[in-house]
């Protein structure tokens, strides 16, 4: 039994497989969120917050577990891009949105330690997120790490953790940053994900398949590895862009709404 | 003897299509393997139902020969797709001089129409052959492969049986000899790089690490393998790493290195002063290769130096070098140009 989805080179079958590492990971995220929110926070949380949390956790689980997880790990680059988009652009911000109320209630008045403030600063968060995105999309890293469960876990976990960092300044009002108002958040979201556009473009225009694991994988769809890679590029370009635009719109219109109420 | 050894190579490359994990290269990028097999003579049946004399019909042409079967879930479709995709990049004039021949080793399930339909899904120009089990076994033995084996598939596999067969694609060149075979893991970029060289009459695609420069007639002589030319950063000299094998009964000595128009070349040794913590390089006049011994030119030890370079070389290029030996004389070798980031992997002892 594999504990985490990896590129095995095996012929794909629709027979269900258990990946216990993924359940443990999702349970650990749930436990971490519960500890961060504090005792009794969930019972007081609004229905929307609970729904966001359950949705985020479910997306995290579904994008990593069978069948999308193993297909993304060893068969289709496009599935890998879809997995990345779900984990980084949906699961991570939804979980943070759910935690927003409890975290503000618990930590709103406290002063964060300097290292944590530095880590959650928009600049360092954006740099960390894009560094992870860059490293985990190079062919050497992908071909070296994806064939083993631990290697694939490193990539998948790095995406989720760096995405939490990236979305934190947008979603969480703590630690308070005076300069980081709604217009800056919109700017941050659009500029902070420009690198995804570049990666997607490289996938779209590359002459050859970039990743050995997908080029040499047993075929599961009547689609060449090159076409699959172009589809992955399209998902990186359009999928991420669409979600970022929606996220930026939410930030912007909430700001307008709040401004109107204050006036 | 060579064929016996090659049969072992064939066995080593025997993969079970549908058999998870057997002999698979994940994220491979495997390179060509050096061989020497004359174009064999065997006759099978083509997809039109007519006899196909392999040697007579393909003589003098670049011919890619692979064995497999149409229900193969992994190796065959990937190998065929990558090869055919690369061939689509070859200019039409050159493409006319290339044959791709797929021999089905599963005659019970691969009827001629089934075989034709499967090949057409890749390219209509691919020639499909099959035949009786005895004829197929004979054809595989003729190229040094162990005959394919049909066996019950693993539990849960879509098919009741799987076929274990040799995965490499053998490339016969215009001199009617196969100098290289391409294992599973050969990527489209590898094919596109190597096909133009194979198209040259009698040309050879060197295996990774370049060369198989042989002095003294092979057996009993000096042979070089894994010859790497490390592209320098900036104006610094390039380094040359290699492995020399002396299979003879007499020692020999590398006395000089000649890089032709690339620039002045010499043999150096890296010396480390442990107490001072300094490393220096010294030019050496000769490096002995003991009888029956192996000598490695590697980082931190003996190595060749070429430079300043008179022309630019880049990763993936091949450069010609001449290694001068005291007894065996001059040996021409072809070195693969690598970058510094490749050195550890390329020179790791195997």
Coordinates of C-alpha atoms in Angstrom, one line a residue:
Chain A
X1 CA 0.0 0.0 0.0
X2 CA 1.2 3.5 -0.8
X3 CA 0.8 6.1 1.9
X4 CA 0.7 9.0 -0.6
X5 CA 0.0 9.2 -4.3
X6 CA 3.1 9.0 -6.4
X7 CA 4.1 8.3 -10.0
X8 CA 4.5 4.5 -10.1
X9 CA 4.5 3.9 -13.8
X10 CA 1.8 1.3 -13.3
X11 CA -1.0 0.9 -15.7
X12 CA -4.0 3.0 -14.6
X13 CA -7.1 1.2 -13.3
X14 CA -10.3 2.5 -11.8
X15 CA -9.9 0.2 -8.8
X16 CA -10.0 2.3 -5.6
X17 CA -6.9 2.6 -3.6
X18 CA -6.3 3.8 -0.1
X19 CA -3.8 6.5 0.6
X20 CA -3.8 6.8 4.4
X21 CA -1.2 9.6 4.4
X22 CA -3.7 11.9 2.8
X23 CA -6.3 11.2 5.5
X24 CA -3.8 11.8 8.2
X25 CA -2.7 15.0 6.5
X26 CA -6.3 16.3 6.2
X27 CA -7.0 15.3 9.8
X28 CA -3.8 17.1 10.9
X29 CA -5.0 20.3 9.0
X30 CA -8.4 20.0 10.7
X31 CA -6.8 19.5 14.1
X32 CA -4.4 22.5 13.5
X33 CA -7.4 24.7 12.5
X34 CA -9.3 23.6 15.6
X35 CA -6.3 24.4 17.9
X36 CA -5.8 27.7 16.1
X37 CA -9.4 28.7 16.5
X38 CA -9.5 27.8 20.2
X39 CA -12.0 25.9 22.3
X40 CA -15.7 26.6 21.5
X41 CA -14.9 28.8 18.5
X42 CA -16.6 26.4 16.0
X43 CA -19.8 26.3 18.0
X44 CA -20.0 30.1 17.9
X45 CA -18.9 30.3 14.3
X46 CA -21.4 31.5 11.7
X47 CA -22.9 29.0 9.3
X48 CA -20.9 30.5 6.5
X49 CA -17.7 30.0 8.3
X50 CA -18.4 26.4 9.0
X51 CA -19.4 25.8 5.4
X52 CA -16.2 27.5 4.2
X53 CA -14.1 25.3 6.5
X54 CA -15.8 22.1 5.5
X55 CA -15.6 23.0 1.8
X56 CA -11.9 23.9 2.1
X57 CA -11.1 20.7 3.9
X58 CA -13.2 18.6 1.4
X59 CA -11.4 20.2 -1.5
X60 CA -8.0 19.6 0.1
X61 CA -8.9 15.9 0.6
X62 CA -10.6 15.3 -2.8
X63 CA -7.8 17.0 -4.8
X64 CA -5.2 14.8 -3.1
X65 CA -7.0 11.5 -2.7
X66 CA -8.0 8.9 -5.3
X67 CA -8.7 9.3 -8.2
X68 CA -7.5 12.9 -8.8
X69 CA -4.4 12.5 -6.6
X70 CA -2.8 9.5 -8.3
X71 CA -3.8 10.7 -11.8
X72 CA -2.1 14.1 -11.0
X73 CA 0.9 12.4 -9.5
X74 CA 1.8 10.0 -12.3
X75 CA -0.4 10.3 -15.4
X76 CA -1.6 13.7 -16.5
X77 CA 0.1 17.1 -16.1
X78 CA -3.3 18.7 -16.6
X79 CA -4.6 16.9 -13.5
X80 CA -1.6 18.1 -11.6
X81 CA -2.3 21.7 -12.6
X82 CA -5.9 21.2 -11.6
X83 CA -4.8 19.8 -8.3
X84 CA -2.5 22.7 -7.8
X85 CA -5.3 25.2 -8.6
X86 CA -7.7 23.6 -6.2
X87 CA -5.2 23.3 -3.3
X88 CA -3.6 26.7 -3.6
X89 CA -6.4 28.8 -4.9
X90 CA -9.5 27.3 -3.3
X91 CA -8.8 25.0 -0.4
X92 CA -6.2 27.3 1.3
X93 CA -8.2 30.6 1.2
X94 CA -11.5 28.8 2.1
X95 CA -9.9 27.4 5.3
X96 CA -8.5 30.8 6.1
X97 CA -11.9 32.5 5.5
X98 CA -13.4 30.0 8.0
X99 CA -10.7 30.8 10.5
X100 CA -10.9 34.5 10.2
X101 CA -13.5 35.2 12.9
X102 CA -12.0 32.9 15.5
X103 CA -8.5 34.1 14.9
X104 CA -9.5 37.7 15.1
X105 CA -11.4 37.0 18.3
X106 CA -8.5 35.1 19.8
X107 CA -5.4 37.0 18.6
X108 CA -6.8 40.4 17.5
X109 CA -5.5 42.3 20.4
X110 CA -2.2 40.5 20.8
X111 CA 1.1 41.5 19.4
X112 CA 2.5 38.8 17.1
X113 CA 6.1 37.8 17.7
X114 CA 8.5 39.4 15.2
X115 CA 9.4 36.3 13.2
X116 CA 5.7 35.4 12.8
X117 CA 5.0 39.0 11.7
X118 CA 7.8 38.8 9.2
X119 CA 6.6 35.5 7.9
X120 CA 3.0 36.8 7.5
X121 CA 4.1 40.0 5.8
X122 CA 2.7 40.2 2.3
X123 CA 6.1 40.6 0.7
X124 CA 7.7 37.5 2.4
X125 CA 4.5 35.5 1.9
X126 CA 4.4 36.3 -1.8
X127 CA 8.1 35.5 -2.2
X128 CA 7.7 32.2 -0.3
X129 CA 4.6 31.2 -2.4
X130 CA 6.2 32.0 -5.7
X131 CA 9.5 30.3 -4.8
X132 CA 7.6 27.2 -4.0
X133 CA 5.6 27.4 -7.2
X134 CA 8.8 28.0 -9.2
X135 CA 10.7 25.1 -7.5
X136 CA 7.8 22.6 -7.7
X137 CA 7.2 23.2 -11.4
X138 CA 10.7 22.7 -12.7
X139 CA 11.1 19.4 -14.5
X140 CA 14.0 18.2 -12.4
X141 CA 12.2 18.6 -9.2
X142 CA 8.9 17.1 -10.5
X143 CA 10.7 14.1 -12.1
X144 CA 12.8 13.6 -9.0
X145 CA 10.2 13.9 -6.3
X146 CA 6.9 12.6 -7.9
X147 CA 8.0 9.0 -8.2
X148 CA 8.1 8.5 -4.4
X149 CA 5.4 9.0 -1.8
X150 CA 7.6 11.2 0.3
X151 CA 8.7 13.3 -2.6
X152 CA 5.1 13.8 -3.8
X153 CA 4.1 14.7 -0.3
X154 CA 6.7 17.4 -0.1
X155 CA 5.4 19.0 -3.3
X156 CA 1.7 18.7 -2.3
X157 CA 2.3 19.9 1.3
X158 CA 4.5 22.8 0.1
X159 CA 1.7 24.0 -2.1
X160 CA -0.8 24.0 0.7
X161 CA 1.4 25.6 3.3
X162 CA 2.8 28.3 1.0
X163 CA -0.7 29.0 -0.3
X164 CA -1.9 29.5 3.3
X165 CA 1.0 32.0 3.7
X166 CA 0.1 33.8 0.5
X167 CA -3.6 34.1 1.3
X168 CA -3.1 35.1 5.0
X169 CA -2.5 38.8 4.4
X170 CA -5.5 39.0 2.1
X171 CA -8.0 37.2 4.3
X172 CA -6.7 37.8 7.9
X173 CA -6.7 41.3 9.4
X174 CA -4.1 40.1 11.9
X175 CA -1.3 41.1 12.4
X176 CA -2.7 44.5 11.4
X177 CA -0.9 46.2 8.5
X178 CA -2.0 49.8 8.0
X179 CA -0.7 50.1 4.5
X180 CA -2.3 46.9 3.3
X181 CA -5.9 48.1 2.5
X182 CA -8.2 46.7 -0.1
X183 CA -6.5 48.3 -3.1
X184 CA -3.2 46.9 -2.0
X185 CA -4.7 43.5 -1.5
X186 CA -6.1 43.5 -5.0
X187 CA -2.7 44.6 -6.3
X188 CA -1.0 41.9 -4.2
X189 CA -3.3 39.2 -5.6
X190 CA -2.8 40.2 -9.2
X191 CA 0.9 40.7 -9.0
X192 CA 1.6 37.8 -6.7
X193 CA 0.2 35.3 -9.1
X194 CA 1.8 36.7 -12.3
X195 CA 4.4 34.0 -12.0
X196 CA 1.7 31.4 -12.6
X197 CA 1.0 33.0 -15.9
X198 CA 4.6 32.7 -16.9
X199 CA 4.7 29.0 -15.9
X200 CA 1.5 28.4 -17.8
X201 CA 2.9 30.2 -20.8
X202 CA 6.0 28.0 -20.8
X203 CA 3.8 24.9 -20.7
X204 CA 1.7 26.2 -23.5
X205 CA 4.6 27.0 -25.9
X206 CA 7.2 24.3 -25.0
X207 CA 8.2 22.3 -28.0
X208 CA 8.5 19.1 -26.0
X209 CA 6.9 17.6 -23.0
X210 CA 8.7 19.1 -20.0
X211 CA 8.1 16.4 -17.4
X212 CA 9.4 12.9 -17.9
X213 CA 6.9 11.3 -15.6
X214 CA 4.0 12.5 -17.7
X215 CA 5.7 11.9 -21.1
X216 CA 6.5 8.3 -20.2
X217 CA 3.4 7.6 -18.2
X218 CA 1.0 4.8 -19.4
X219 CA -1.6 6.6 -21.5
X220 CA -5.0 7.0 -19.8
X221 CA -6.7 9.4 -22.3
X222 CA -6.4 9.6 -26.1
X223 CA -4.3 12.7 -25.7
X224 CA -0.6 13.1 -26.3
X225 CA 1.7 14.2 -23.5
X226 CA 2.3 17.5 -25.4
X227 CA -1.5 18.2 -25.6
X228 CA -1.9 17.3 -21.9
X229 CA 0.9 19.7 -21.1
X230 CA -0.8 22.5 -23.1
X231 CA -4.0 21.8 -21.2
X232 CA -2.1 22.1 -17.9
X233 CA -0.7 25.4 -19.1
X234 CA -4.2 26.6 -19.9
X235 CA -5.4 25.6 -16.4
X236 CA -2.4 27.4 -14.8
X237 CA -3.2 30.5 -16.9
X238 CA -6.9 30.7 -16.9
X239 CA -7.9 28.7 -13.8
X240 CA -5.6 30.6 -11.5
X241 CA -6.4 33.9 -13.1
X242 CA -10.1 33.4 -12.8
X243 CA -10.0 32.6 -9.1
X244 CA -7.7 35.5 -8.4
X245 CA -10.0 37.9 -10.2
X246 CA -12.9 36.6 -8.3
X247 CA -10.9 36.9 -5.0
X248 CA -9.8 40.4 -5.9
X249 CA -13.4 41.3 -6.8
X250 CA -14.7 40.1 -3.4
X251 CA -12.0 42.1 -1.6
X252 CA -12.8 45.2 -3.7
X253 CA -16.6 45.1 -3.4
X254 CA -16.5 44.4 0.3
X255 CA -14.3 47.5 0.7
X256 CA -16.7 49.6 -1.4
X257 CA -19.6 48.2 0.7
X258 CA -17.8 49.0 4.0
X259 CA -16.8 52.4 2.8
X260 CA -20.5 53.2 1.9
X261 CA -21.6 52.1 5.4
X262 CA -19.0 54.2 7.1
X263 CA -20.0 57.2 5.0
Chain B
X1 CA 30.0 -14.4 -27.6
X2 CA 28.8 -10.9 -28.3
X3 CA 25.4 -12.3 -29.1
X4 CA 25.2 -14.2 -25.9
X5 CA 26.0 -11.0 -24.0
X6 CA 23.5 -9.1 -26.1
X7 CA 20.9 -11.7 -25.3
X8 CA 21.4 -10.9 -21.7
X9 CA 20.9 -7.2 -22.5
X10 CA 17.7 -8.2 -24.2
X11 CA 16.6 -10.1 -21.1
X12 CA 17.5 -7.2 -18.9
X13 CA 15.3 -5.0 -21.0
X14 CA 12.4 -7.4 -21.0
X15 CA 9.5 -5.6 -19.5
X16 CA 6.1 -6.8 -18.6
X17 CA 3.5 -4.6 -20.3
X18 CA 0.8 -4.4 -17.7
X19 CA 3.1 -5.7 -15.1
X20 CA 3.4 -2.8 -12.7
X21 CA 6.9 -1.7 -12.0
X22 CA 8.9 -4.3 -13.9
X23 CA 11.9 -2.6 -15.5
X24 CA 10.1 0.7 -15.7
X25 CA 11.8 4.0 -15.8
X26 CA 9.7 6.7 -14.3
X27 CA 10.8 10.2 -15.2
X28 CA 13.5 8.5 -17.2
X29 CA 15.2 10.4 -20.0
X30 CA 17.2 7.2 -20.7
X31 CA 19.8 7.5 -23.4
X32 CA 20.9 5.3 -26.2
X33 CA 22.8 2.2 -25.5
X34 CA 25.8 1.3 -27.6
X35 CA 25.5 -2.1 -29.4
X36 CA 26.8 -3.7 -32.6
X37 CA 24.3 -5.9 -34.4
X38 CA 24.3 -6.6 -38.1
X39 CA 20.9 -6.1 -39.9
X40 CA 19.3 -9.6 -39.5
X41 CA 17.5 -11.6 -42.0
X42 CA 14.0 -12.8 -41.1
X43 CA 10.7 -13.0 -42.9
X44 CA 7.4 -12.2 -41.3
X45 CA 4.0 -11.2 -42.6
X46 CA 3.0 -7.5 -43.0
X47 CA -0.4 -6.1 -42.4
X48 CA -1.4 -6.6 -46.1
X49 CA -0.8 -10.3 -45.5
X50 CA 2.3 -10.4 -47.7
X51 CA 5.7 -11.8 -46.7
X52 CA 8.2 -9.2 -45.6
X53 CA 11.9 -10.0 -45.8
X54 CA 13.3 -7.6 -43.2
X55 CA 16.9 -7.5 -44.5
X56 CA 16.0 -7.2 -48.2
X57 CA 13.2 -4.6 -47.7
X58 CA 15.1 -2.3 -45.4
X59 CA 18.8 -2.7 -46.5
X60 CA 20.7 0.6 -46.5
X61 CA 17.9 2.5 -44.8
X62 CA 17.6 3.9 -41.3
X63 CA 15.3 1.4 -39.7
X64 CA 13.7 1.5 -36.3
X65 CA 12.7 -2.0 -35.1
X66 CA 10.6 -2.6 -32.1
X67 CA 8.8 -5.6 -30.7
X68 CA 5.5 -5.3 -28.7
X69 CA 1.8 -5.8 -28.9
X70 CA -1.2 -3.7 -29.4
X71 CA -2.8 -4.3 -26.0
X72 CA 0.4 -3.3 -24.3
X73 CA -0.8 -0.7 -21.8
X74 CA 2.3 1.3 -21.2
X75 CA 5.7 0.7 -22.9
X76 CA 4.6 0.1 -26.5
X77 CA 2.3 3.1 -27.0
X78 CA 4.7 5.4 -25.2
X79 CA 7.7 4.3 -27.2
X80 CA 5.8 4.4 -30.5
X81 CA 4.2 7.8 -29.8
X82 CA 7.5 9.4 -28.8
X83 CA 9.4 8.0 -31.8
X84 CA 6.6 8.9 -34.3
X85 CA 6.2 12.4 -32.8
X86 CA 10.0 13.0 -33.3
X87 CA 9.8 11.6 -36.9
X88 CA 7.2 14.2 -37.7
X89 CA 9.9 16.8 -37.1
X90 CA 12.2 15.2 -39.7
X91 CA 12.2 17.0 -43.1
X92 CA 10.0 15.1 -45.5
X93 CA 13.0 14.3 -47.8
X94 CA 14.9 12.6 -44.9
X95 CA 11.7 11.0 -43.6
X96 CA 11.4 9.1 -46.9
X97 CA 14.6 7.2 -46.0
X98 CA 13.4 6.0 -42.6
X99 CA 11.4 2.9 -41.8
X100 CA 9.6 2.2 -38.5
X101 CA 8.8 -1.4 -38.1
X102 CA 6.7 -2.7 -35.3
X103 CA 6.6 -6.5 -34.8
X104 CA 3.7 -7.8 -32.8
X105 CA 4.7 -10.6 -30.6
X106 CA 1.1 -11.4 -29.6
X107 CA -0.2 -13.1 -32.8
X108 CA -3.1 -14.7 -31.0
X109 CA -4.7 -11.4 -30.3
X110 CA -3.1 -9.1 -32.8
X111 CA -4.8 -10.0 -36.1
X112 CA -3.5 -8.1 -39.1
X113 CA -6.4 -5.6 -39.2
X114 CA -6.1 -5.0 -35.4
X115 CA -2.4 -4.4 -35.8
X116 CA -2.9 -2.0 -38.8
X117 CA -5.6 0.0 -36.9
X118 CA -3.4 0.4 -33.9
X119 CA -0.4 1.5 -36.0
X120 CA -2.5 3.9 -38.0
X121 CA -3.4 5.6 -34.7
X122 CA 0.2 6.7 -34.6
X123 CA 1.2 7.0 -38.2
X124 CA 0.1 5.2 -41.4
X125 CA 3.6 4.8 -42.6
X126 CA 4.6 2.5 -39.7
X127 CA 5.1 -1.1 -41.0
X128 CA 3.4 -3.8 -39.0
X129 CA 4.7 -7.3 -38.9
X130 CA 3.7 -10.5 -37.2
X131 CA 3.9 -14.2 -37.8
X132 CA 3.9 -17.6 -36.2
X133 CA 5.3 -18.0 -32.7
X134 CA 8.3 -19.8 -34.0
X135 CA 9.0 -17.1 -36.7
X136 CA 8.6 -14.3 -34.1
X137 CA 11.0 -16.1 -31.6
X138 CA 13.5 -16.5 -34.4
X139 CA 13.3 -12.8 -35.3
X140 CA 13.8 -11.7 -31.8
X141 CA 16.8 -14.0 -31.4
X142 CA 18.2 -12.6 -34.6
X143 CA 18.6 -9.2 -32.9
X144 CA 19.8 -10.7 -29.7
X145 CA 16.5 -10.4 -27.7
X146 CA 15.1 -13.1 -25.6
X147 CA 11.8 -14.2 -27.2
X148 CA 8.6 -12.7 -25.7
X149 CA 6.8 -14.6 -23.0
X150 CA 3.0 -14.8 -22.6
X151 CA 1.9 -15.3 -19.0
X152 CA -1.2 -14.8 -16.9
X153 CA -1.6 -11.2 -15.9
X154 CA -1.6 -9.9 -12.3
X155 CA -4.9 -9.9 -10.4
X156 CA -7.0 -6.9 -11.3
X157 CA -5.3 -6.3 -14.7
X158 CA -7.8 -5.6 -17.5
X159 CA -6.5 -8.5 -19.6
X160 CA -6.1 -12.2 -18.6
X161 CA -2.6 -12.4 -20.0
X162 CA 0.3 -10.1 -20.4
X163 CA 3.3 -10.3 -22.7
X164 CA 6.8 -9.9 -21.5
X165 CA 8.9 -8.5 -24.3
X166 CA 12.1 -6.6 -24.9
X167 CA 11.3 -2.9 -24.8
X168 CA 14.2 -1.2 -26.6
X169 CA 13.9 0.2 -30.1
X170 CA 16.9 -0.9 -32.3
X171 CA 18.1 1.5 -34.9
X172 CA 19.8 0.0 -38.0
X173 CA 21.7 2.6 -39.9
X174 CA 22.6 2.8 -43.6
X175 CA 25.7 0.6 -43.0
X176 CA 23.3 -2.2 -42.2
X177 CA 24.4 -2.4 -38.6
X178 CA 22.6 -1.3 -35.4
X179 CA 25.0 0.7 -33.3
X180 CA 22.5 1.8 -30.8
X181 CA 19.3 0.8 -29.2
X182 CA 16.9 3.1 -27.4
X183 CA 15.5 1.8 -24.1
X184 CA 12.1 2.6 -22.7
X185 CA 12.5 6.1 -21.2
X186 CA 13.8 7.7 -24.4
X187 CA 12.0 11.0 -24.6
X188 CA 10.9 13.0 -27.7
X189 CA 13.8 15.4 -27.3
X190 CA 16.3 12.5 -27.2
X191 CA 14.8 11.1 -30.4
X192 CA 14.9 14.5 -32.1
X193 CA 18.5 14.9 -31.1
X194 CA 19.7 11.5 -32.3
X195 CA 17.7 10.9 -35.5
X196 CA 19.7 13.4 -37.6
X197 CA 22.9 11.7 -36.6
X198 CA 21.5 8.2 -37.4
X199 CA 20.5 9.4 -40.8
X200 CA 24.1 10.0 -41.8
X201 CA 25.3 6.9 -43.6
X202 CA 27.0 4.6 -41.1
X203 CA 26.7 7.2 -38.4
X204 CA 26.8 6.4 -34.8
X205 CA 24.9 7.9 -31.9
X206 CA 27.2 7.6 -29.0
X207 CA 25.7 6.4 -25.8
X208 CA 25.5 8.9 -22.9
X209 CA 29.0 9.9 -21.8
X210 CA 30.1 9.6 -25.3
X211 CA 32.5 7.4 -27.1
X212 CA 33.6 3.9 -27.1
X213 CA 37.0 4.8 -28.5
X214 CA 39.0 1.7 -28.6
X215 CA 42.7 1.2 -29.1
X216 CA 44.6 -2.0 -29.7
X217 CA 41.8 -3.7 -31.5
X218 CA 39.3 -3.9 -28.7
X219 CA 40.1 -7.1 -26.8
X220 CA 43.5 -6.7 -25.2
X221 CA 43.5 -3.0 -25.7
X222 CA 42.5 0.3 -24.2
X223 CA 38.8 1.4 -24.3
X224 CA 37.4 4.7 -23.1
X225 CA 33.9 5.2 -21.9
X226 CA 31.8 8.0 -20.3
X227 CA 33.9 10.8 -21.8
X228 CA 32.5 14.1 -20.7
X229 CA 33.6 17.6 -21.7
X230 CA 32.5 20.1 -19.1
X231 CA 31.4 23.4 -20.7
X232 CA 33.2 26.1 -18.8
X233 CA 31.6 29.1 -17.2
X234 CA 33.2 32.2 -18.7
X235 CA 36.7 32.1 -20.0
X236 CA 38.0 29.3 -17.8
X237 CA 39.3 26.1 -19.3
X238 CA 37.0 23.2 -19.9
X239 CA 37.5 19.9 -18.0
X240 CA 37.5 16.5 -19.5
X241 CA 36.5 13.4 -17.4
X242 CA 36.5 9.8 -18.6
X243 CA 36.9 6.2 -17.7
X244 CA 39.8 4.2 -19.3
X245 CA 39.7 0.4 -19.3
X246 CA 42.8 -1.6 -20.0
X247 CA 41.8 -5.1 -20.9
X248 CA 45.2 -6.1 -22.1
X249 CA 48.1 -7.8 -20.4
X250 CA 50.4 -4.8 -20.7
X251 CA 50.2 -1.5 -18.9
X252 CA 49.8 1.7 -21.0
X253 CA 50.2 5.4 -20.3
X254 CA 48.1 8.4 -21.3
X255 CA 50.7 10.8 -22.4
X256 CA 48.7 13.6 -24.0
X257 CA 45.3 15.0 -24.9
X258 CA 44.5 16.7 -28.2
X259 CA 41.4 18.8 -28.6
X260 CA 42.1 19.9 -32.2
X261 CA 40.7 23.3 -33.0
X262 CA 39.0 23.6 -29.6
X263 CA 42.1 24.8 -28.0
X264 CA 45.3 23.6 -26.2
X265 CA 44.8 20.5 -24.1
X266 CA 46.7 18.9 -21.3
X267 CA 46.4 16.3 -18.6
X268 CA 46.2 17.6 -15.0
X269 CA 46.0 16.3 -11.5
X270 CA 44.3 18.1 -8.6
X271 CA 46.5 18.2 -5.5
X272 CA 45.0 19.1 -2.1
X273 CA 47.2 20.3 0.8
X274 CA 45.1 19.2 3.7
X275 CA 47.1 21.2 6.3
X276 CA 47.0 24.5 4.3
X277 CA 43.4 23.7 3.1
X278 CA 44.4 24.6 -0.5
X279 CA 43.8 22.9 -3.8
X280 CA 46.1 23.2 -6.8
X281 CA 46.3 21.7 -10.2
X282 CA 49.5 20.4 -11.7
X283 CA 50.2 19.4 -15.3
X284 CA 51.3 15.8 -15.5
X285 CA 53.3 14.2 -18.3
X286 CA 51.7 10.7 -18.2
X287 CA 49.1 8.7 -16.4
X288 CA 49.5 4.9 -16.2
X289 CA 46.7 2.5 -16.8
X290 CA 47.6 -0.8 -15.2
X291 CA 47.1 -4.1 -17.1
X292 CA 43.6 -5.2 -16.5
X293 CA 42.9 -1.9 -14.7
X294 CA 40.5 1.0 -14.9
X295 CA 41.5 4.6 -14.6
X296 CA 39.0 7.4 -13.9
X297 CA 39.5 11.0 -14.7
X298 CA 37.2 12.6 -12.2
X299 CA 36.8 15.8 -10.1
X300 CA 39.5 16.0 -7.4
X301 CA 41.9 13.7 -9.3
X302 CA 43.2 13.3 -12.8
X303 CA 41.4 15.2 -15.5
X304 CA 41.9 16.8 -18.9
X305 CA 41.9 20.5 -19.4
X306 CA 41.1 22.3 -22.6
X307 CA 41.4 26.0 -23.0
X308 CA 41.1 28.8 -23.5
X309 CA 38.5 27.6 -25.9
X310 CA 38.6 28.9 -29.4
X311 CA 34.9 28.2 -30.0
X312 CA 31.9 28.0 -27.8
X313 CA 30.4 24.7 -26.9
X314 CA 27.1 24.2 -25.1
X315 CA 25.5 21.4 -23.2
X316 CA 24.4 18.5 -25.4
X317 CA 27.1 19.1 -28.1
X318 CA 29.6 16.5 -28.9
X319 CA 33.3 17.3 -29.4
X320 CA 36.1 15.1 -30.8
X321 CA 39.2 14.5 -28.8
X322 CA 42.3 12.4 -29.3
X323 CA 43.9 10.6 -26.4
X324 CA 47.5 9.7 -27.1
X325 CA 48.8 6.6 -25.4
X326 CA 52.4 5.4 -25.1
X327 CA 51.8 1.9 -26.5
X328 CA 48.4 2.0 -28.2
X329 CA 48.9 5.3 -30.0
X330 CA 46.2 7.8 -30.7
X331 CA 42.6 7.0 -29.9
X332 CA 39.8 9.3 -31.2
X333 CA 36.9 9.6 -28.8
X334 CA 33.7 11.6 -28.9
X335 CA 32.8 13.5 -25.7
X336 CA 29.4 14.7 -24.6
X337 CA 29.4 18.3 -23.5
X338 CA 27.8 18.6 -20.1
X339 CA 27.4 21.5 -17.6
X340 CA 29.0 21.7 -14.2
X341 CA 25.7 20.9 -12.6
X342 CA 25.8 17.5 -14.4
X343 CA 29.3 16.6 -13.2
X344 CA 28.5 14.7 -10.0
X345 CA 25.9 12.6 -11.7
X346 CA 28.0 12.0 -14.8
X347 CA 31.1 11.0 -13.0
X348 CA 29.6 9.0 -10.1
X349 CA 31.3 5.7 -9.9
X350 CA 29.1 2.8 -11.2

